[in-house]
XYZ file of C-alpha atoms in Angstrom:
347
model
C 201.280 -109.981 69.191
C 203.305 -107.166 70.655
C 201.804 -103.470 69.839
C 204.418 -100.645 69.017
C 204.387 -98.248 71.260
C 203.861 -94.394 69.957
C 207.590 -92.739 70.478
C 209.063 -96.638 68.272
C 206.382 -95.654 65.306
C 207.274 -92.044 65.570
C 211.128 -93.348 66.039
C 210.541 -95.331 62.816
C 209.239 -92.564 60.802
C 211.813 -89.977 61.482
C 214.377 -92.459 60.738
C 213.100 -93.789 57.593
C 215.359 -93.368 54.548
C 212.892 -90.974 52.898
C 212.439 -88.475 55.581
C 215.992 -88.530 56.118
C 216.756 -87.737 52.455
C 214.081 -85.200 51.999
C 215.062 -83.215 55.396
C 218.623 -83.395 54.422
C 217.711 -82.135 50.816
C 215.537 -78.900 52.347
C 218.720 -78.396 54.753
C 220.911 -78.000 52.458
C 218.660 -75.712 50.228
C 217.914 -73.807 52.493
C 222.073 -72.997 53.130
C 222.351 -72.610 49.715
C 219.132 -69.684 49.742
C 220.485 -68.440 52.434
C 224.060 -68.132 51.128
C 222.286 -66.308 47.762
C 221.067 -64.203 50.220
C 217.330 -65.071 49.507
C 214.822 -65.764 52.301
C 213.847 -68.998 53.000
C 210.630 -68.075 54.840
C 209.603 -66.051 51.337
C 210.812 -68.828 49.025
C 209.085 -71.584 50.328
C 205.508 -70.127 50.396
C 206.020 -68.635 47.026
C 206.884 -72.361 45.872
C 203.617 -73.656 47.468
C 201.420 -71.241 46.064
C 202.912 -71.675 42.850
C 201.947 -75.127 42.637
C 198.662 -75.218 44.134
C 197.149 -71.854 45.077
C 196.308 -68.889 42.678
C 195.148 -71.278 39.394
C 197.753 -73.394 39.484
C 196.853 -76.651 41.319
C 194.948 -77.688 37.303
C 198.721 -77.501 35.996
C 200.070 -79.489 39.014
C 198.099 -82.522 38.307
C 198.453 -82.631 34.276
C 202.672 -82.780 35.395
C 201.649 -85.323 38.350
C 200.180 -87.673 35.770
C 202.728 -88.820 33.673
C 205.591 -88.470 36.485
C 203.751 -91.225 38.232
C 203.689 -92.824 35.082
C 207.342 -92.849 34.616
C 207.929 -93.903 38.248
C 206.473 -96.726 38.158
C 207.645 -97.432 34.610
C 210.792 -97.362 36.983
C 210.044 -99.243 39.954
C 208.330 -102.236 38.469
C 211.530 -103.557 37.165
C 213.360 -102.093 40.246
C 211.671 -104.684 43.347
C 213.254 -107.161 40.520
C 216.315 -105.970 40.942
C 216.399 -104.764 36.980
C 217.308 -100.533 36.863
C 215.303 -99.520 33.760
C 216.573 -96.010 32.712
C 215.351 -96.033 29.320
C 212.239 -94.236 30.017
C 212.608 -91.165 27.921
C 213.538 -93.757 24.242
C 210.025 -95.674 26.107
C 208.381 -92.253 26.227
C 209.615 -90.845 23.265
C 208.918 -94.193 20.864
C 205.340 -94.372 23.029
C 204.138 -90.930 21.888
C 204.837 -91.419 18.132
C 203.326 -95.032 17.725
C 200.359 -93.185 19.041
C 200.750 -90.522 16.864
C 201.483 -92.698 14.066
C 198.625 -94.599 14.573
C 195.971 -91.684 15.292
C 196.907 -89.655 11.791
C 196.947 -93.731 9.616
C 193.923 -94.872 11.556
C 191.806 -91.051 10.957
C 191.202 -91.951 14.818
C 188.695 -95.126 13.943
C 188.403 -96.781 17.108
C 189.108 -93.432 19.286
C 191.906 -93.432 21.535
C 192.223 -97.127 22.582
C 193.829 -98.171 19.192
C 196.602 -94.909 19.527
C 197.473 -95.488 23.477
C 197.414 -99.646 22.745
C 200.150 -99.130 20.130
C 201.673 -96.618 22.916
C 201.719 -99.436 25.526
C 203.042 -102.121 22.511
C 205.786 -100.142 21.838
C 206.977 -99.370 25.444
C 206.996 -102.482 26.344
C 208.617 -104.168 23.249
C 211.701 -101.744 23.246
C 212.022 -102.378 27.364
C 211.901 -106.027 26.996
C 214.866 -106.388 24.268
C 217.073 -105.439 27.766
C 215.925 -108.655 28.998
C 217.772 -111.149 26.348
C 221.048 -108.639 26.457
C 220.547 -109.244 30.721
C 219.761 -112.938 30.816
C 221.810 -114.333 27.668
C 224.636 -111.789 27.353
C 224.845 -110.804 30.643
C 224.615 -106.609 29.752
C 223.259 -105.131 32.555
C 219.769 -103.736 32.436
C 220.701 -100.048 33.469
C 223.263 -100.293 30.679
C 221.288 -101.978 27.750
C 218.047 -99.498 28.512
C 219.959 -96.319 28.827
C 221.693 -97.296 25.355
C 218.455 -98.236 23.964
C 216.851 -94.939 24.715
C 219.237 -92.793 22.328
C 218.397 -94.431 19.167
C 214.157 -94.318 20.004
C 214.287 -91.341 21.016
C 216.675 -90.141 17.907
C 213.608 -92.478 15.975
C 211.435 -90.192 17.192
C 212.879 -87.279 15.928
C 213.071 -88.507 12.450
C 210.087 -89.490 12.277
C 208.286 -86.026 13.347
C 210.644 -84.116 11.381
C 210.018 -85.630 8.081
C 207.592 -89.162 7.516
C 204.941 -87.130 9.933
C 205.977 -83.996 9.892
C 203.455 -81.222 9.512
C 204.136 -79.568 6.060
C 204.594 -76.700 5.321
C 205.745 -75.235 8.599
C 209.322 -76.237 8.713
C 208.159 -77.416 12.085
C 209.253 -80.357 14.195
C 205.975 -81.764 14.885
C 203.303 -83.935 13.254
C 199.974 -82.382 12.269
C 197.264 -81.874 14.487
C 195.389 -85.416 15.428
C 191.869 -86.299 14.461
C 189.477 -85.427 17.149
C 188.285 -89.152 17.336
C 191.649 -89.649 18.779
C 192.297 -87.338 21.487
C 191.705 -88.124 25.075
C 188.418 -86.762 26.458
C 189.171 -83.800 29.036
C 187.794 -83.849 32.797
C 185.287 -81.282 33.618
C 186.288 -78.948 30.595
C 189.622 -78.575 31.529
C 192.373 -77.372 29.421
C 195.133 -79.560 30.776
C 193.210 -82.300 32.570
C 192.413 -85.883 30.794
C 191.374 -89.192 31.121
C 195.348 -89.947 31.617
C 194.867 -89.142 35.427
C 191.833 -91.252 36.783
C 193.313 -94.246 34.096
C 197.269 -93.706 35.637
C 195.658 -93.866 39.419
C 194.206 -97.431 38.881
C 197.185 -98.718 37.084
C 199.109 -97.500 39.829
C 196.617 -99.274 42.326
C 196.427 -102.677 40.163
C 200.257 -102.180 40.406
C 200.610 -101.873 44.163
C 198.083 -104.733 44.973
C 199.510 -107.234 42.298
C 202.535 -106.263 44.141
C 201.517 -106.678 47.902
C 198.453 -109.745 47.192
C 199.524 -111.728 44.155
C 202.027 -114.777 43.686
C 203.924 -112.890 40.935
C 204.263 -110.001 43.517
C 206.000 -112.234 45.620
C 207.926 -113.787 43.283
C 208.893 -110.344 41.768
C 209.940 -109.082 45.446
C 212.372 -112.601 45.817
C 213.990 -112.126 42.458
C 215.006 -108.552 43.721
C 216.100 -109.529 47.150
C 218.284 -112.736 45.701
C 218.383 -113.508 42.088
C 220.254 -117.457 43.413
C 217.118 -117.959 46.163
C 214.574 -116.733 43.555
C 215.914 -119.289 41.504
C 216.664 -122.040 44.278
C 213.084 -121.710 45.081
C 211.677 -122.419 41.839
C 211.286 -118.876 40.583
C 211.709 -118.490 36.440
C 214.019 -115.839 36.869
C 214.852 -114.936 32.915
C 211.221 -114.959 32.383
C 210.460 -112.684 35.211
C 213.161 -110.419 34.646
C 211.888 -109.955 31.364
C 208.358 -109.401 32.426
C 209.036 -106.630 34.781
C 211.428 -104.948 31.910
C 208.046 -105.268 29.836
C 205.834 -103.625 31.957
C 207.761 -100.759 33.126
C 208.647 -99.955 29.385
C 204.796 -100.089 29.169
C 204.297 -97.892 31.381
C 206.802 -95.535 29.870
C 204.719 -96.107 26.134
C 201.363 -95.069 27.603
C 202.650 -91.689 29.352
C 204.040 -91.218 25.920
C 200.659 -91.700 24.374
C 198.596 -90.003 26.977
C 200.804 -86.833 26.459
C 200.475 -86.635 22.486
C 196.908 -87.503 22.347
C 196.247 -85.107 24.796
C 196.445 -80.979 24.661
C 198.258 -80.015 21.788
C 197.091 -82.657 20.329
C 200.239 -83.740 18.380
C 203.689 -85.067 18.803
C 206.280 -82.174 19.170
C 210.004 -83.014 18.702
C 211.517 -82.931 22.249
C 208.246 -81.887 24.243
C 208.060 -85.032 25.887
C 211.989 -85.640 27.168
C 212.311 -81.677 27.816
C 210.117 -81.957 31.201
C 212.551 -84.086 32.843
C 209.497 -86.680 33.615
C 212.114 -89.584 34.011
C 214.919 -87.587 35.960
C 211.741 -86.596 38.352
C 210.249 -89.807 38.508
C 213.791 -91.584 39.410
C 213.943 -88.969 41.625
C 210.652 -89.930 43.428
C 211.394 -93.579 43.398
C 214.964 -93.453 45.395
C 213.019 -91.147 47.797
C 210.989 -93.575 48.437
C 213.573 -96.245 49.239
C 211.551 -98.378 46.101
C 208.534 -99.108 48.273
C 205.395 -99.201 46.116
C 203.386 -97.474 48.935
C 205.227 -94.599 49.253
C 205.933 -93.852 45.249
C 202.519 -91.660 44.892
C 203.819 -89.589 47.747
C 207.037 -88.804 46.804
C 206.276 -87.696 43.001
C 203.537 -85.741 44.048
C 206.029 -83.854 46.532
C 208.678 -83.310 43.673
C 206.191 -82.405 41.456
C 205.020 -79.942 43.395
C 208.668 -78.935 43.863
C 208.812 -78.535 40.220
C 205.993 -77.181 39.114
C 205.802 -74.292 42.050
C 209.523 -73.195 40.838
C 208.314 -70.908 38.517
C 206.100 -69.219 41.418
C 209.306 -69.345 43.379
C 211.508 -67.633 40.591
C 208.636 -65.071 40.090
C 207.746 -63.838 43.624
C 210.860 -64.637 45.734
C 213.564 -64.327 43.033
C 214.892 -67.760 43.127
C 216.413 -69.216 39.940
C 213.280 -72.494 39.243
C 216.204 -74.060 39.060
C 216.772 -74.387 42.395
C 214.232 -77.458 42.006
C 216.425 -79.428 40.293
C 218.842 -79.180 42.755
C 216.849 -80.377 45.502
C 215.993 -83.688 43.234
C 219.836 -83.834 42.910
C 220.388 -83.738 46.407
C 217.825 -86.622 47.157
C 219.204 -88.701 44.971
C 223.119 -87.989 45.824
C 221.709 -88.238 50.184
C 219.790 -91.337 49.324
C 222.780 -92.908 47.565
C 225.469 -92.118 49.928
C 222.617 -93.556 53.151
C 222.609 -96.586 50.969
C 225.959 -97.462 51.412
C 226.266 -98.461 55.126
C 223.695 -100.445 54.845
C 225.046 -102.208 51.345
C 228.538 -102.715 53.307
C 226.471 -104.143 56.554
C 224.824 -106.873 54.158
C 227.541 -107.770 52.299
C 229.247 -108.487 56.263
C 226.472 -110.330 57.201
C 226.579 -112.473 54.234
């Protein structure tokens, strides 16, 4: 077995796609700083401390949660080859089954019942893609981006008037029974359950991934639908599974938001964030490996949540954030195109 020398491993990780992409981002906001005439060297330890120092880090972590959520509600279905960008309808249709079933149910059977429907949901509304994919031949990042509207207009109906809390002329659904809401960590005000329960998903995610024969066969199916299916893989079935499970995903962030602080579904408080935008976002920077998806939505949530600080102390619009997610995305797609053109040469 040959060993890699230092200077190749340090040669690999300068060159891989998500450095490259994350340096060229910072470059360029940096111009763009400097161009508004705002220092860079102010800026960027404003952003830090906005996101972890000074009180903050408590609020950093509640928006980590369900970002990681909704990236791998997005890269499940991605090492299949399937581009599932329905996660706010899966988010949206997750957090009022929840709600639905907290305020009907009086929260008998605490939170499980609530977040199960959560999951149900998600993962029913992801997998009609897979018929419309397989049958019809719709693509996947068509059928789920049409599919989100409608849930998450569904959503809105329903917390406006079936649910809706009366006599506020609110968009929201009354406060949820306290059987139902997810039990804090350490008293905190923002912290739940949802984090320590979204880490070991994510970890029974990346080893099913990396150990398991459906990991493998997942992994084929993205890297040649034809081979997958040469080789004996049931590729309509396993496209349909991965659809599932990412829009499962997508259903319990729902849930874990609602049934956590405020306590109740409010019209548009879950899309608003941006969680899916982010969590896309986080997933291209990571050139879809598994391994490297925790990394990259902590980094762009601490990109977004220290914005404020930013805005605040160094007098740069938060939006500058969003930008920098922009450029990722926009650097990562144009890097992807060499190597798309060098395949398709070698094939």
């Amino acid at each position: 077995m040959t060993a890699i020398s230092p200077p190749a491993v340090a040669r690999r990780i300068v060159g891989a796609p998500a450095v490259v992409s994350l340096a060229g981002a910072l470059l360029l906001t940096t111009l763009v700083m400097l161009a508004a005439g705002v220092d860079p060297a102010l800026a960027y330890p404003a952003l830090l401390r906005g996101a972890l120092l000074d009180g903050n880090l408590e609020y950093t972590l509640a928006a980590y949660v369900p970002t990681l959520g909704m990236a791998v509600a997005f890269a499940i279905p991605l090492r299949a080859g399937e581009f599932n960008l329905g996660g706010d309808g899966q988010l949206a249709l997750g957090g009022i089954t929840a709600a639905a079933l907290a305020l009907s149910t009086g929260g008998a059977g605490s939170f499980v019942v609530p977040l199960a429907g959560a999951v149900l949901a998600g993962a029913l509304l992801a997998a009609v893609s897979a018929p419309l994919r397989t049958r019809l031949g719709v693509p996947a990042i068509v059928s789920t981006l049409l599919l989100s509207a409608p849930a998450v207009s569904l959503a809105s109906y329903l917390a406006r008037f079936p649910l809706a809390e009366q006599g506020t002329g609110l968009a929201q659904t009354p406060l949820l029974p306290e059987a139902a809401r997810l039990p804090s960590l350490g008293g905190s005000t923002y912290l739940t359950i949802g984090l320590p329960l979204v880490a070991v998903l994510t970890v029974l995610w990346l080893l099913a991934d990396a150990r398991t024969v459906p990991g493998y066969e997942i992994r084929a199916l993205g890297a040649n639908r034809e081979f997958a299916r040469y080789g004996g893989v049931r590729v309509n079935r396993l496209a349909t599974l991965t659809l599932a499970a990412g829009g499962a995903f997508g259903g319990l962030v729902g849930g874990l938001i609602v049934l956590g602080a405020p306590y109740r579904f409010v019209d548009g408080a879950l899309t608003a964030p941006g969680y899916t935008f982010t969590a896309i976002a986080a997933v291209l920077l990571a050139a879809g490996r598994p391994l490297a998806v925790p990394a990259a939505v902590a980094l762009l949530t601490i990109l977004q949540a220290g914005g404020q600080g930013m805005e605040r102390e160094a007098g740069v619009p938060s939006q500058l954030t969003q930008i920098v997610q922009g450029l990722i995305i926009v650097i990562v797609a144009v890097a992807a195109v060499p190597k798309a053109r060098s395949s398709r040469r070698r094939a």
